[in-house]
Backbone as a chain_set.jsonl record, in Angstrom:
{"seq": "MTIHVISNSVARTIHTAAFQNLQNLRQLNLSLNHFGGELPTWLFELPHLKILDLSNNLFEGSIPTSSSLKPFALEILDLSHNHLSGELPTAGTTD", "coords": {"N": [[0.845, -1.158, -0.005], [0.549, 2.333, -0.744], [0.754, 5.674, 0.044], [0.467, 8.856, -1.075], [0.653, 12.221, -0.302], [1.204, 14.849, -1.417], [2.557, 18.1, -1.6], [0.272, 19.724, -0.811], [-0.178, 21.749, 0.886], [-1.05, 21.15, 3.522], [-1.657, 21.936, 6.793], [-0.959, 21.007, 9.736], [-0.637, 18.767, 12.536], [0.407, 15.33, 12.288], [-1.922, 12.993, 12.783], [-2.184, 10.261, 14.857], [-4.26, 8.231, 14.551], [-4.745, 8.41, 11.797], [-2.919, 7.054, 10.368], [-1.779, 4.847, 11.823], [-2.946, 2.348, 11.96], [-2.397, 1.222, 9.587], [-0.878, -1.224, 8.827], [0.221, -2.557, 6.684], [1.368, -0.626, 5.096], [3.632, 0.508, 2.777], [4.937, 2.623, 1.482], [5.093, 5.983, 2.274], [4.451, 9.248, 1.534], [4.608, 12.459, 2.503], [5.548, 14.866, 1.726], [6.412, 18.391, 1.05], [4.359, 19.856, 2.314], [2.767, 21.439, 5.159], [3.196, 20.191, 7.592], [3.76, 19.886, 10.985], [5.329, 20.138, 14.301], [6.586, 17.582, 16.527], [8.334, 14.69, 15.241], [6.309, 11.885, 14.794], [6.68, 8.999, 16.765], [5.515, 6.532, 16.212], [5.52, 6.368, 13.407], [8.007, 5.297, 12.778], [7.645, 2.736, 13.492], [5.991, 1.353, 11.874], [5.604, -1.801, 10.426], [6.14, -2.659, 7.781], [7.0, -0.527, 6.361], [8.874, 0.953, 3.829], [9.69, 3.205, 2.519], [9.846, 6.44, 3.524], [8.945, 9.694, 3.219], [9.237, 12.775, 4.423], [9.971, 15.236, 3.765], [10.545, 18.873, 3.368], [8.704, 20.209, 5.277], [7.445, 21.26, 8.428], [8.573, 20.012, 10.632], [9.933, 19.604, 13.845], [12.386, 19.433, 16.488], [13.764, 16.378, 17.961], [15.028, 13.495, 16.219], [13.474, 10.37, 16.339], [15.234, 7.915, 18.093], [15.178, 6.211, 20.052], [15.858, 3.291, 22.207], [13.579, 1.947, 22.648], [12.156, 1.788, 20.283], [10.622, -0.361, 17.925], [12.156, -2.897, 15.829], [12.753, -1.594, 12.513], [11.79, -1.39, 9.027], [12.7, 0.488, 7.243], [14.072, 1.721, 4.24], [14.493, 3.875, 2.705], [14.691, 7.184, 3.847], [13.612, 10.443, 4.051], [14.154, 13.377, 5.438], [14.68, 15.918, 4.887], [14.953, 19.492, 4.837], [13.508, 20.379, 7.089], [13.169, 21.142, 10.567], [14.956, 19.7, 12.279], [16.903, 17.808, 14.78], [19.66, 15.918, 16.055], [20.653, 12.46, 15.831], [20.474, 10.201, 12.963], [18.319, 7.433, 12.881], [19.321, 4.05, 12.917], [19.328, 0.692, 11.813], [18.987, -1.587, 14.478], [19.698, 0.227, 16.408], [20.696, 1.237, 19.551], [20.318, 2.828, 22.742]], "CA": [[0.011, -0.019, 0.034], [1.254, 3.441, -0.884], [0.048, 6.892, 0.228], [1.096, 10.119, -1.409], [-0.06, 13.468, -0.031], [2.38, 15.708, -1.759], [2.325, 19.514, -2.072], [-1.15, 20.134, -0.553], [-0.184, 22.731, 1.948], [-1.743, 20.709, 4.666], [-0.969, 22.584, 7.93], [-1.386, 20.466, 11.001], [0.16, 17.623, 12.947], [-0.054, 14.064, 11.812], [-2.676, 12.332, 13.85], [-1.923, 8.802, 14.972], [-5.399, 7.429, 13.953], [-4.841, 8.476, 10.401], [-1.98, 6.018, 9.694], [-1.151, 3.862, 12.648], [-3.44, 0.993, 11.688], [-2.071, 0.764, 8.223], [0.213, -2.095, 9.096], [0.823, -3.056, 5.465], [1.819, 0.453, 4.37], [5.017, 0.312, 2.266], [5.456, 3.993, 1.111], [4.418, 7.157, 2.747], [5.064, 10.483, 1.071], [3.91, 13.585, 2.921], [6.48, 15.942, 1.434], [5.88, 19.63, 0.482], [3.153, 20.288, 3.088], [3.164, 22.24, 6.328], [3.028, 19.368, 8.801], [4.567, 20.408, 12.02], [5.434, 19.498, 15.578], [7.649, 16.59, 16.594], [8.094, 13.449, 14.485], [5.607, 10.822, 15.551], [7.541, 7.731, 16.904], [4.897, 5.376, 15.591], [5.939, 6.304, 11.975], [9.176, 4.453, 12.634], [7.264, 1.388, 13.945], [5.138, 0.625, 10.884], [6.453, -2.929, 10.232], [6.525, -2.905, 6.399], [7.237, 0.806, 5.62], [10.152, 0.937, 3.258], [9.985, 4.572, 2.048], [9.147, 7.574, 4.254], [9.376, 11.034, 2.749], [8.595, 13.853, 5.119], [10.79, 16.461, 3.476], [9.879, 20.118, 3.127], [7.614, 20.368, 6.158], [7.853, 22.129, 9.489], [8.781, 19.217, 11.783], [11.016, 20.118, 14.714], [12.785, 18.527, 17.617], [14.72, 15.406, 17.668], [14.631, 12.313, 15.423], [13.32, 9.261, 17.285], [16.172, 6.926, 18.017], [15.087, 5.382, 21.31], [15.948, 1.836, 22.126], [12.175, 1.381, 22.766], [11.625, 1.625, 19.049], [10.721, -1.693, 17.401], [12.916, -2.882, 14.536], [12.008, -1.054, 11.401], [12.23, -1.881, 7.703], [12.916, 1.624, 6.327], [15.239, 1.651, 3.309], [14.7, 5.352, 2.334], [14.092, 8.119, 4.761], [14.001, 11.769, 3.617], [13.63, 14.348, 6.421], [15.34, 17.176, 4.535], [14.258, 20.844, 4.883], [12.694, 20.531, 8.309], [13.887, 21.803, 11.723], [15.284, 18.542, 13.206], [18.243, 17.703, 15.414], [19.96, 14.502, 16.568], [21.206, 11.429, 14.947], [19.571, 9.38, 12.295], [18.147, 6.101, 13.424], [19.869, 2.915, 12.159], [18.845, -0.71, 12.224], [19.667, -2.057, 15.645], [20.145, 1.286, 17.267], [20.387, 1.124, 21.003], [20.847, 3.928, 23.562]], "C": [[0.907, 1.23, 0.023], [0.261, 4.637, -0.711], [0.955, 8.024, -0.136], [0.169, 11.353, -1.22], [1.001, 14.509, -0.19], [1.842, 17.147, -2.223], [0.833, 19.936, -1.965], [-1.301, 21.246, 0.379], [-1.044, 22.499, 3.106], [-0.948, 21.198, 5.844], [-1.56, 22.057, 9.248], [-0.416, 19.456, 11.412], [-0.394, 16.327, 12.307], [-0.722, 13.318, 12.926], [-2.464, 10.795, 13.759], [-3.021, 7.977, 14.354], [-5.327, 7.367, 12.53], [-4.036, 7.372, 9.673], [-1.614, 4.823, 10.554], [-1.728, 2.445, 12.432], [-3.175, 0.499, 10.321], [-0.754, -0.071, 8.306], [0.916, -2.582, 7.83], [1.407, -1.907, 4.612], [3.315, 0.295, 4.05], [5.658, 1.673, 1.974], [4.516, 5.024, 1.656], [5.15, 8.466, 2.363], [4.218, 11.623, 1.438], [4.731, 14.88, 2.614], [5.778, 17.17, 0.936], [4.553, 20.026, 1.126], [3.583, 21.222, 4.141], [2.914, 21.487, 7.598], [4.036, 19.856, 9.794], [4.576, 19.621, 13.297], [6.612, 18.443, 15.529], [7.234, 15.304, 15.748], [7.392, 12.431, 15.314], [6.469, 9.529, 15.555], [6.871, 6.684, 16.142], [5.164, 5.268, 14.07], [7.016, 5.336, 11.767], [8.848, 3.033, 13.099], [6.285, 0.679, 12.992], [6.056, -0.537, 10.306], [6.902, -3.085, 8.845], [6.891, -1.6, 5.661], [8.763, 0.75, 5.163], [10.675, 2.355, 2.922], [9.186, 5.474, 2.852], [9.814, 8.86, 3.871], [8.63, 12.071, 3.505], [9.263, 15.183, 4.871], [9.943, 17.676, 3.212], [8.611, 20.332, 3.939], [8.151, 21.267, 7.258], [8.073, 21.264, 10.796], [10.013, 19.845, 12.572], [11.315, 19.176, 15.871], [13.733, 17.465, 17.227], [14.131, 14.211, 16.824], [14.523, 11.146, 16.356], [14.395, 8.249, 17.028], [16.254, 6.022, 19.269], [15.237, 3.937, 21.137], [14.578, 1.14, 22.243], [11.604, 1.207, 21.358], [11.699, 0.138, 18.556], [11.609, -1.669, 16.189], [12.106, -2.35, 13.395], [12.674, -1.407, 10.113], [12.569, -0.746, 6.702], [14.222, 1.429, 5.524], [15.48, 3.086, 2.857], [13.954, 6.261, 3.239], [14.604, 9.475, 4.322], [13.323, 12.764, 4.594], [14.184, 15.796, 6.09], [14.395, 18.38, 4.577], [13.116, 20.816, 5.907], [13.567, 21.242, 9.33], [14.21, 20.784, 12.763], [16.649, 18.61, 13.711], [18.405, 16.325, 15.802], [20.492, 13.712, 15.406], [20.123, 10.706, 14.225], [19.448, 8.064, 12.866], [18.734, 5.13, 12.459], [19.305, 1.63, 12.691], [19.663, -1.189, 13.414], [20.197, -0.99, 16.555], [19.782, 1.121, 18.656], [21.012, 2.332, 21.715], [21.518, 3.425, 24.756]], "O": [[1.934, 1.229, 0.702], [-0.861, 4.627, -1.217], [2.056, 8.162, 0.396], [-0.881, 11.501, -1.847], [1.607, 14.981, 0.772], [0.922, 17.324, -3.021], [0.243, 20.435, -2.924], [-2.418, 21.677, 0.665], [-1.686, 23.4, 3.644], [0.254, 20.951, 5.943], [-2.527, 22.601, 9.783], [0.582, 19.261, 10.718], [-1.537, 16.284, 11.851], [-0.087, 13.044, 13.944], [-2.567, 10.183, 12.696], [-2.69, 7.032, 13.638], [-5.788, 6.376, 11.964], [-4.386, 6.866, 8.606], [-1.151, 3.827, 9.999], [-1.046, 1.456, 12.703], [-3.683, -0.551, 9.926], [0.315, 0.377, 7.89], [2.079, -2.979, 7.887], [1.897, -2.166, 3.513], [4.132, -0.003, 4.921], [6.854, 1.833, 2.215], [3.297, 4.934, 1.508], [6.271, 8.738, 2.794], [3.181, 11.827, 0.806], [4.527, 15.891, 3.286], [4.657, 17.065, 0.439], [3.683, 20.521, 0.41], [4.68, 21.773, 4.054], [2.466, 22.067, 8.587], [5.138, 20.223, 9.386], [3.933, 18.577, 13.403], [7.458, 18.446, 14.635], [6.07, 14.938, 15.591], [7.821, 12.129, 16.428], [6.911, 9.048, 14.511], [7.556, 5.943, 15.437], [5.044, 4.18, 13.509], [7.036, 4.613, 10.771], [9.743, 2.188, 13.091], [5.819, -0.428, 13.262], [7.133, -0.268, 9.774], [7.996, -3.617, 8.654], [7.068, -1.612, 4.442], [9.698, 0.549, 5.937], [11.864, 2.659, 3.018], [7.963, 5.346, 2.902], [10.993, 9.111, 4.12], [7.439, 12.249, 3.248], [9.14, 16.125, 5.655], [8.766, 17.557, 2.873], [7.554, 20.607, 3.372], [9.161, 21.95, 7.083], [7.796, 21.729, 11.902], [10.915, 20.476, 12.022], [10.56, 18.248, 16.161], [14.457, 17.617, 16.243], [12.921, 13.996, 16.761], [15.449, 10.938, 17.14], [14.514, 7.746, 15.911], [17.184, 5.247, 19.495], [14.84, 3.362, 20.123], [14.434, -0.054, 21.982], [10.601, 0.504, 21.235], [12.717, -0.527, 18.751], [11.822, -0.624, 15.575], [10.907, -2.613, 13.301], [13.872, -1.68, 10.038], [12.705, -0.976, 5.5], [15.271, 1.045, 6.041], [16.635, 3.455, 2.645], [12.739, 6.148, 3.399], [15.811, 9.694, 4.215], [12.108, 12.958, 4.572], [14.139, 16.71, 6.913], [13.188, 18.255, 4.371], [11.968, 21.168, 5.632], [14.574, 21.862, 8.988], [13.844, 20.907, 13.932], [17.489, 19.345, 13.193], [17.43, 15.58, 15.89], [20.726, 14.159, 14.283], [19.004, 10.573, 14.721], [20.458, 7.548, 13.344], [18.655, 5.361, 11.253], [18.876, 1.513, 13.839], [20.893, -1.196, 13.363], [21.058, -1.259, 17.393], [18.613, 0.873, 18.95], [22.089, 2.797, 21.342], [22.022, 4.21, 25.559]]}, "num_chains": 1, "name": "protein.A"}
């Protein structure tokens, strides 16, 4: 399953209920919008998500790298042009 919501000027936070139950989601592209706030940790816990593009938004804060994160399948992660800090998560990351 793939979801693309690109360049729609959506200005809000990403609500958990909108995507969390999409366990078979493989690609999620929310680039070129006005999503803001902190990155939702649950995005990194979708078990089959391979491509996540959140570029060109207004996300801020740190990138989730907690050892409490479940193993994730991400192969492509684009967080460019946001206001984020910290290290990028890697498979097997532990704190």
